[in-house]
Coordinates of C-alpha atoms (C1' of nucleotides) in Angstrom, one line a residue:
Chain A
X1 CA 82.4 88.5 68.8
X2 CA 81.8 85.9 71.1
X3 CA 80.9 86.6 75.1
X4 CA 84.7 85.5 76.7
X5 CA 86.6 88.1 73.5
X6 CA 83.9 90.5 74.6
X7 CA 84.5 90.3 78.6
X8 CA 88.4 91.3 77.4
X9 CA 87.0 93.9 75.6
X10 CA 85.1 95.8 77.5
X11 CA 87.6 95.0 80.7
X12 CA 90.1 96.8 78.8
X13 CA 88.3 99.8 78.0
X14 CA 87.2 100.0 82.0
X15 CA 90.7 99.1 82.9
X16 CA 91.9 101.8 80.9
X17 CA 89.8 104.4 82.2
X18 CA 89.8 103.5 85.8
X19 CA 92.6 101.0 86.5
X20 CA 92.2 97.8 88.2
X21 CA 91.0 98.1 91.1
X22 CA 88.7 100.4 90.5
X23 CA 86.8 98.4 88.1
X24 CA 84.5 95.9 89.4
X25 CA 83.7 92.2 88.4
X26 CA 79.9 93.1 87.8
X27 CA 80.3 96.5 85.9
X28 CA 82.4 94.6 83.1
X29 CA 80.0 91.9 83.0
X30 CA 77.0 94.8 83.0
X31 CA 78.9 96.0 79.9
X32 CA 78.7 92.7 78.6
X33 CA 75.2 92.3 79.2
X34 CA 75.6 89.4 81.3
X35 CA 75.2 89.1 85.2
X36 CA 78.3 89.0 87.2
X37 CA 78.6 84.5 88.1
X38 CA 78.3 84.1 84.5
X39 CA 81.4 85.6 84.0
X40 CA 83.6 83.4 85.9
X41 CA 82.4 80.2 83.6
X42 CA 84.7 82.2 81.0
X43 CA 87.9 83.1 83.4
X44 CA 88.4 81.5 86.9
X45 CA 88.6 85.6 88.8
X46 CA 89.1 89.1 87.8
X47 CA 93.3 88.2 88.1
X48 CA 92.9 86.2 84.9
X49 CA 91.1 88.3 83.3
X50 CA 93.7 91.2 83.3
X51 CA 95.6 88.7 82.7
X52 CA 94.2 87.5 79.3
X53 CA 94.2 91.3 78.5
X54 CA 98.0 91.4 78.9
X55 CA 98.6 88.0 76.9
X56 CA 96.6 89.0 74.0
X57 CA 97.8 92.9 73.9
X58 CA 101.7 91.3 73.5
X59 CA 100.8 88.8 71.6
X60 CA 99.2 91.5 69.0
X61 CA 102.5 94.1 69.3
X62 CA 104.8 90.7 68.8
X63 CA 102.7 90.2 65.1
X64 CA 102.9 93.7 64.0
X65 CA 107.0 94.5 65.3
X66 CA 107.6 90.9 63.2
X67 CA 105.3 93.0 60.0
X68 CA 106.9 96.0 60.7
X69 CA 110.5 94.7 60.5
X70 CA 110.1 92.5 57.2
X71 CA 109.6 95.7 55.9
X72 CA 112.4 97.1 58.2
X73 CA 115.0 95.0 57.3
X74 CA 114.5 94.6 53.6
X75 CA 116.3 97.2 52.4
X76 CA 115.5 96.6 48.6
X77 CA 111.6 97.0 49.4
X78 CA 112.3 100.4 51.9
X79 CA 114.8 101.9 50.5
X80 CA 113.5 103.6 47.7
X81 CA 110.7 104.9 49.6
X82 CA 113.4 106.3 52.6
X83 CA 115.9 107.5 50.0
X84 CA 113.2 109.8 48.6
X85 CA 112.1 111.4 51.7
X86 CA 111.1 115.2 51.0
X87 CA 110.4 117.5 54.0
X88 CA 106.4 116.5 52.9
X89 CA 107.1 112.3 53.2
X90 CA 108.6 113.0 56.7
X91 CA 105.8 115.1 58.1
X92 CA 103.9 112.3 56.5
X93 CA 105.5 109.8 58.4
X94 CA 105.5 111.5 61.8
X95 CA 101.7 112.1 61.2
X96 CA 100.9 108.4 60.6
X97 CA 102.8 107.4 63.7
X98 CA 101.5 110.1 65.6
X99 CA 97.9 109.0 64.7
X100 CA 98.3 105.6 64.7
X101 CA 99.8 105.3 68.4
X102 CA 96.9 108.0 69.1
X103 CA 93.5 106.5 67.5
X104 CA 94.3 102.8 67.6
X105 CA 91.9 101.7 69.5
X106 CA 93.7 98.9 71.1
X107 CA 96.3 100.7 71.5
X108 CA 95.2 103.8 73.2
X109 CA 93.7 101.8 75.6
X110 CA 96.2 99.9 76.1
X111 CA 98.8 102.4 76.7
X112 CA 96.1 104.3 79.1
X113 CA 95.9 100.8 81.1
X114 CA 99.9 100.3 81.2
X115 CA 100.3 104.6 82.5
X116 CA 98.0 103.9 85.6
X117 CA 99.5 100.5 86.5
X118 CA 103.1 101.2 85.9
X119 CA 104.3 101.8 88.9
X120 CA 101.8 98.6 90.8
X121 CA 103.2 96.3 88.2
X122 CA 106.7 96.0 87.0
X123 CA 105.5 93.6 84.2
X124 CA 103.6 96.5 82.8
X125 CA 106.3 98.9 83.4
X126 CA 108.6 96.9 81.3
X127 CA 106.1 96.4 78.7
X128 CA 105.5 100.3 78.6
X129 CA 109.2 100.6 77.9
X130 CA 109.6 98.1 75.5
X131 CA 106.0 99.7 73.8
X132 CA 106.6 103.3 73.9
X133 CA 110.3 104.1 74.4
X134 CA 112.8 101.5 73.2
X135 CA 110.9 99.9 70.2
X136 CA 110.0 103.6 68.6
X137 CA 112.9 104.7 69.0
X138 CA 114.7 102.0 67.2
X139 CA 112.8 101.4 64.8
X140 CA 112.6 105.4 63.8
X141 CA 116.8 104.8 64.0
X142 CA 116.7 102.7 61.5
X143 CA 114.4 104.5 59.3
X144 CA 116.2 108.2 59.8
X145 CA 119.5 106.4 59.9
X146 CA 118.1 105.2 56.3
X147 CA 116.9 108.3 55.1
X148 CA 120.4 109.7 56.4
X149 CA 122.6 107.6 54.3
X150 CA 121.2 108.5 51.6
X151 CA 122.2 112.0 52.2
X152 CA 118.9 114.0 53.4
X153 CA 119.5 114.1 56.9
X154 CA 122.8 115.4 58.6
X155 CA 124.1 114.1 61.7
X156 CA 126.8 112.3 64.0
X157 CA 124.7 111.1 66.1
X158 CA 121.4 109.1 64.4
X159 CA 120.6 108.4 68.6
X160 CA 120.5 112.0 69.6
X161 CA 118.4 112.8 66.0
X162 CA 115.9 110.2 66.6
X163 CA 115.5 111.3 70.2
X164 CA 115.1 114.8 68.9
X165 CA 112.3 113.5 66.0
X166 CA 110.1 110.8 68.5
X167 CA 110.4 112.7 72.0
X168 CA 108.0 116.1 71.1
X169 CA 105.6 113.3 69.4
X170 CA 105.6 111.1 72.4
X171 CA 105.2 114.4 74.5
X172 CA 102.4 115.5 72.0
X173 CA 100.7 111.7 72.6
X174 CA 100.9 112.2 76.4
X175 CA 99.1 115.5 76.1
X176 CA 96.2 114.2 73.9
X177 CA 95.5 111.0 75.9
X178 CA 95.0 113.2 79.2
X179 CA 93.1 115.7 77.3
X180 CA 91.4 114.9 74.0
X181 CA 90.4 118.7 73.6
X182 CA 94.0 119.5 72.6
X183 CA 94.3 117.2 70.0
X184 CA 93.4 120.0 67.5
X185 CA 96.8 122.5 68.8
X186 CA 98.9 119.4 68.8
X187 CA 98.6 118.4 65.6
X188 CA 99.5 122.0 64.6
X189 CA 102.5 121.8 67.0
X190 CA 103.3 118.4 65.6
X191 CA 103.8 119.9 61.6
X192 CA 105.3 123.0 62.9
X193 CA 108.0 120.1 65.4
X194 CA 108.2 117.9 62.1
X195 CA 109.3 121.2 59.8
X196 CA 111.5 122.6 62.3
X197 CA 113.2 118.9 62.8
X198 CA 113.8 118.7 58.5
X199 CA 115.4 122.3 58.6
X200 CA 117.2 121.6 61.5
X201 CA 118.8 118.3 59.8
X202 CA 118.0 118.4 56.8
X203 CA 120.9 121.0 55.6
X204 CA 124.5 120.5 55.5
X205 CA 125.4 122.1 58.9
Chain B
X1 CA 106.3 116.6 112.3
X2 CA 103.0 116.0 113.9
X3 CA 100.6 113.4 113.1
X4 CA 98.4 115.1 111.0
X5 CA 101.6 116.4 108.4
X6 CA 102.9 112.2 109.1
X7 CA 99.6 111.2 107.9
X8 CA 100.1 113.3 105.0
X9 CA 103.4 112.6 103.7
X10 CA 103.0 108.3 104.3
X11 CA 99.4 108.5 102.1
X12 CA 101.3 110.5 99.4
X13 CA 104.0 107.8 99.0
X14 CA 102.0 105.2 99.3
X15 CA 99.5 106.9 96.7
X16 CA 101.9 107.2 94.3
X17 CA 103.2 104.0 94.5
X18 CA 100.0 101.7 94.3
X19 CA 97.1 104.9 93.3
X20 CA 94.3 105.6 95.2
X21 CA 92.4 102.8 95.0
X22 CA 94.6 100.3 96.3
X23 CA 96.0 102.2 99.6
X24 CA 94.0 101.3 102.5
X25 CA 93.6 103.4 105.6
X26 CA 94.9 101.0 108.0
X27 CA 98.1 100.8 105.8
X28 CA 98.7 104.7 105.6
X29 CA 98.1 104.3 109.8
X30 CA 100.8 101.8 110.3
X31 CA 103.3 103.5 108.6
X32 CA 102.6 106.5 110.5
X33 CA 102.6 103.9 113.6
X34 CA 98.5 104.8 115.2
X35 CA 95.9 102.5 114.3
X36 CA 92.9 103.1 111.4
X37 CA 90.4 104.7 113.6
X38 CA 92.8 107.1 115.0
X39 CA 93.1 108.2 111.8
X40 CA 90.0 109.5 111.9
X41 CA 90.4 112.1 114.3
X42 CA 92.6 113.9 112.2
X43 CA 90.6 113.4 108.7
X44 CA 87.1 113.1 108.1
X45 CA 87.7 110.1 106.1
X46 CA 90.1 108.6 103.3
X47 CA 88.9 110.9 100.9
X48 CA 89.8 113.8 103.0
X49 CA 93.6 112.5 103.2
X50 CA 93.5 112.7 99.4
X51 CA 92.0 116.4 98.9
X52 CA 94.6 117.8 101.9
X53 CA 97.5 116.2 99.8
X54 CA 96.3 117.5 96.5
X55 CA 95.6 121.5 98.5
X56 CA 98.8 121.2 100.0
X57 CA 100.7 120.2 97.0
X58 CA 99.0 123.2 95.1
X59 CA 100.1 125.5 97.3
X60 CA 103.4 124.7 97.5
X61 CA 103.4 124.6 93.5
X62 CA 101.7 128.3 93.5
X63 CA 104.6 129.5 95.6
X64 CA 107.1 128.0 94.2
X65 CA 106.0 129.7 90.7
X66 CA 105.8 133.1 92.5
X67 CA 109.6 132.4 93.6
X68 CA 110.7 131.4 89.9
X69 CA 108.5 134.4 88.6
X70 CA 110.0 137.2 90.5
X71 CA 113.4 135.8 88.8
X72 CA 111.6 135.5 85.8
X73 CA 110.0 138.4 85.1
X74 CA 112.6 140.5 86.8
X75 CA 115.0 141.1 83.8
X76 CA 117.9 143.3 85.5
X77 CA 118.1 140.6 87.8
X78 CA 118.4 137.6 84.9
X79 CA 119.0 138.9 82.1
X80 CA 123.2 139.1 82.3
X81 CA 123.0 135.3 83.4
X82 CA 121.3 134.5 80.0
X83 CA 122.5 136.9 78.0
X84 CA 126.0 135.5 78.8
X85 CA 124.6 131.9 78.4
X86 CA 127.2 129.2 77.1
X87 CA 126.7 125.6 76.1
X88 CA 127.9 124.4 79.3
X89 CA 125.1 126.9 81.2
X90 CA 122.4 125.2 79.1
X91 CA 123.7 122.1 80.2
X92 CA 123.7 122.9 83.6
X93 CA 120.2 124.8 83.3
X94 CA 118.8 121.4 81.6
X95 CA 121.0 118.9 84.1
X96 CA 119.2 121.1 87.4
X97 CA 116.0 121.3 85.6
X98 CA 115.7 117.4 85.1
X99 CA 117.4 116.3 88.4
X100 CA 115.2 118.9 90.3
X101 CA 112.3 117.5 88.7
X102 CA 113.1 113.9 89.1
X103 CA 114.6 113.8 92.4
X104 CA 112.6 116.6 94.3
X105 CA 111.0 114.2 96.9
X106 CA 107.5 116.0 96.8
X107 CA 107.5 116.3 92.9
X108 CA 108.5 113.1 92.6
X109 CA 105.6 111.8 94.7
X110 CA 103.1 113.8 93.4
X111 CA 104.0 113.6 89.7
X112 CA 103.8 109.7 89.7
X113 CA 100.0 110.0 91.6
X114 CA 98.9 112.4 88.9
X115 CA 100.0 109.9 86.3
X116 CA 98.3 107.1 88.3
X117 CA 94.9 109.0 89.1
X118 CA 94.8 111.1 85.8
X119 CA 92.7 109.6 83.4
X120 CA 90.3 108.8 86.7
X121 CA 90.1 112.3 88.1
X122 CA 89.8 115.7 85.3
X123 CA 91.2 117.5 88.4
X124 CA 94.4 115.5 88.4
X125 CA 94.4 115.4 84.7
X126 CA 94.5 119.2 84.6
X127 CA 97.4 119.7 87.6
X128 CA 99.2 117.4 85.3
X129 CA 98.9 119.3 82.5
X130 CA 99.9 122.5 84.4
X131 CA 102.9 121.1 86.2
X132 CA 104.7 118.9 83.9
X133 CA 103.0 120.2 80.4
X134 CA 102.1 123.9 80.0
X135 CA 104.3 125.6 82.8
X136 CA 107.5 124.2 82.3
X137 CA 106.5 125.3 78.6
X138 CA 105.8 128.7 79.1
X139 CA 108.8 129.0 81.8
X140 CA 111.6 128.0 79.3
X141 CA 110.3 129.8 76.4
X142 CA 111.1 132.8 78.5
X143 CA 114.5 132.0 79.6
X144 CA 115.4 130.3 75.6
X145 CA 114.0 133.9 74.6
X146 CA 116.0 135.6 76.7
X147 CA 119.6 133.6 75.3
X148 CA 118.1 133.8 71.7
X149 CA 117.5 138.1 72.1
X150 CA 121.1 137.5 73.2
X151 CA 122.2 136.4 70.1
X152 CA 123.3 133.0 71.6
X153 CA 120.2 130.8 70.4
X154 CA 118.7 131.4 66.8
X155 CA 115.2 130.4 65.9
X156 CA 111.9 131.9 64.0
X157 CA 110.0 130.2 66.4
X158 CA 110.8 130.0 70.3
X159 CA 107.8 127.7 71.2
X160 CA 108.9 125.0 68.9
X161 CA 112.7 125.7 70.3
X162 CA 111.8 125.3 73.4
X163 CA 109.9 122.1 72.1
X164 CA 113.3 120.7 71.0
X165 CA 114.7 121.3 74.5
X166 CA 111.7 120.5 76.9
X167 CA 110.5 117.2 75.2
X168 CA 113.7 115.2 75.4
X169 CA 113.6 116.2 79.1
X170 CA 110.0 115.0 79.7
X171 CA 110.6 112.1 78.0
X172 CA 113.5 111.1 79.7
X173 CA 112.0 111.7 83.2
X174 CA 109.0 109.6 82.5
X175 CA 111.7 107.0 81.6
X176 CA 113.5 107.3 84.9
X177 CA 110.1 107.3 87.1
X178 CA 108.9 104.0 85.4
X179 CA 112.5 102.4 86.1
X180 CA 115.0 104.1 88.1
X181 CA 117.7 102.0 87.1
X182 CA 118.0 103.6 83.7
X183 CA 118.5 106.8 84.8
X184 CA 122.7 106.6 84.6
X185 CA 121.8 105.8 80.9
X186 CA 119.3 108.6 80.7
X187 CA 122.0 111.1 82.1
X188 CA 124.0 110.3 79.4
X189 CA 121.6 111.2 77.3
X190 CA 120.0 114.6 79.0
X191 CA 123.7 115.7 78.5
X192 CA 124.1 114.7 74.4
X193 CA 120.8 116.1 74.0
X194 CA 121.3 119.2 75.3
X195 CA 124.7 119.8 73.6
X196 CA 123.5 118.6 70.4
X197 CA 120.4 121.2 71.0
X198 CA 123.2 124.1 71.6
X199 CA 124.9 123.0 68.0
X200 CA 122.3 122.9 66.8
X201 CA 120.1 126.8 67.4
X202 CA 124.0 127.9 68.8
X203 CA 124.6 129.2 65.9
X204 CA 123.8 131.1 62.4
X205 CA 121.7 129.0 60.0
Chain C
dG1 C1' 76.3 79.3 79.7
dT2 C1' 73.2 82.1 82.2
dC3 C1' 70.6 82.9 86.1
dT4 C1' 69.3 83.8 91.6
dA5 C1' 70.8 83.3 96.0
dT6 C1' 74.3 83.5 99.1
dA7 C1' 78.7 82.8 101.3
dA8 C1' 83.2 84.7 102.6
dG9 C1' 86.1 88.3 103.3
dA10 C1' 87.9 92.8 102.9
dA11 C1' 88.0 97.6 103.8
dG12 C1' 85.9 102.0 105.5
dA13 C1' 84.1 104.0 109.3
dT14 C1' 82.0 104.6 114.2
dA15 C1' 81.3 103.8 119.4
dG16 C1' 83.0 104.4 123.5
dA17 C1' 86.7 103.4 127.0
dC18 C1' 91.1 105.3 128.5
Chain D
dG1 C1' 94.5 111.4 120.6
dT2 C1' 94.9 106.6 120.8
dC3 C1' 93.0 102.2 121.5
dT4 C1' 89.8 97.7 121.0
dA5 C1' 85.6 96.1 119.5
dT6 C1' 82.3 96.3 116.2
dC7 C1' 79.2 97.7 112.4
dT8 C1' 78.2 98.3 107.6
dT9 C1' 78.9 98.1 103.1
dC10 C1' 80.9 96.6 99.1
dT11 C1' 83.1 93.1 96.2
dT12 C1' 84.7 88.7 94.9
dA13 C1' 83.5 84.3 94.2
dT14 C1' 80.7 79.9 94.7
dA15 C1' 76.4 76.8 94.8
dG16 C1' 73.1 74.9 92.4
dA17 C1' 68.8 75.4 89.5
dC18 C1' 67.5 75.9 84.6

DNA sequence: GTCTATAAGAAGATAGAC
DNA sequence: GTCTATCTTCTTATAGAC
């Protein structure tokens, strides 16, 4: 990886552990393994940096929405996969985007990053939104709302369902990236949530 | 108020508005209307400010879970509330649950510097935890158990009942902090979640 | 592109008068 | 307890050699 990629890359990582102002223009370019001038013959100040960071974190979720909804919208490629959906593919599912969001690298930084600037940086506040609130739970409308009209899931309100299928795994996410230690529990709590949330609607009520 | 409570409450908003980091004494003194080094006649020095906040803020937090406990443990005194518990009492419980929470000057303020400071500060980290994560948790279990021994709420498992109701709630405040203006929207919500919680454990399955 | 040396400025904290 | 003046330290950023 070359030396300007790697400046972005351990900035994140600091960034995401300490937030902005608490990082320092020499400790990333420590991490580097470069001294802290040489740095700025790769970004004109620390602002730019952050900067970059931000630019190349949406330009990475814009590719994968634009993957995820080929596969979204084509019905003829999902919905075999969605009208099939035992209690085990959902758990499944809910386990993969659990994970995902949670090991991702880029991701987990990421997020951490966006939670301790939110509220210093309404840029970041609308990209946390957009990340972690609005996006899931659209996309997981869609999917349900798939798996729904093909008869195994019961509802009149796909919103309210998917609301009651992403929040405990957002909750769960929360926990784990303040405190790795309970990763092991939630993962229990997060098969027990997912087999709870197929009995719940997954029966004619 | 004197000086030293002023100093206090203008370091706490301004804490959680831009973190730790990026308050800077002679900002928290102008709000309160003394210059910097008078400051430091009442604290030792910034640090201090933040370590009073955090003490003061546990203490109010300890008794105010001695208050809900005497309720709570007391089960002459509660137990004809919840054992008489309708859907429109679990959508005021939820409603004054969520609006306490997100409108509760001192929570609000302290919740969003424990999401700025957590991943920085284990302390933090593990107030949060205890506030927004394992208490409210352990505090609603109680009361859901209390309507489900009733008869009013059905469930094999009360923790991931009281999963179902918390989650949505969490979620939705974290929502609300990052961007006030959605909280009309999120209202809305709280309300359809909690009714379609009640149809759902409400009755026999 | 990387380095050493250093400028420029910000922010925390102290001294001492009132 | 509050002020003005000032010190000290830390951090960003630049200059210029290699």
């Amino acid at each position: 990886m070359d030396t300007k990629q790697r400046i972005l890359d351990e900035a994140l990582t600091l960034f995401s552990e300490k937030g902005y102002a608490n990082v320092f223009v020499g400790e990333i370019a420590d991490r580097v393994g470069i001294k802290a001038p040489s740095l700025y013959k790769h970004y004109k100040n620390k602002r730019a940096i952050f900067d970059a960071i931000i630019d190349e974190m949406n330009s990475r979720f814009v590719e994968q929405a634009k993957a995820l909804n080929i596969n979204g919208t084509d019905a003829s490629a999902d919905s075999e996969i969605y009208r099939n959906m035992s209690e085990d593919n959902l758990l499944v599912l809910g386990r993969q985007l659990f994970l995902y969001y949670l090991h991702d690298d880029y991701n987990k930084r990421f997020r951490k990053m966006l939670t301790i600037e939110q509220f210093n940086n309404k840029e970041l506040a609308d990209i946390y939104t957009k990340l972690y609130v609005d996006d899931p739970l659209s996309y997981q409308s869609m999917l349900l709302g798939m798996v729904a009209s093909a008869g195994l899931l019961h509802t009149d309100n796909v919103e309210i369902m998917t609301l009651h299928f992403y929040a405990p795994i957002y909750y769960l996410l929360t926990i784990c990236d303040r405190d790795p230690s309970r990763e092991p529990k939630a993962l229990e709590t997060l098969d027990a949530h997912i087999k709870q949330f197929d009995r719940i609607y997954g029966r004619e009520r």
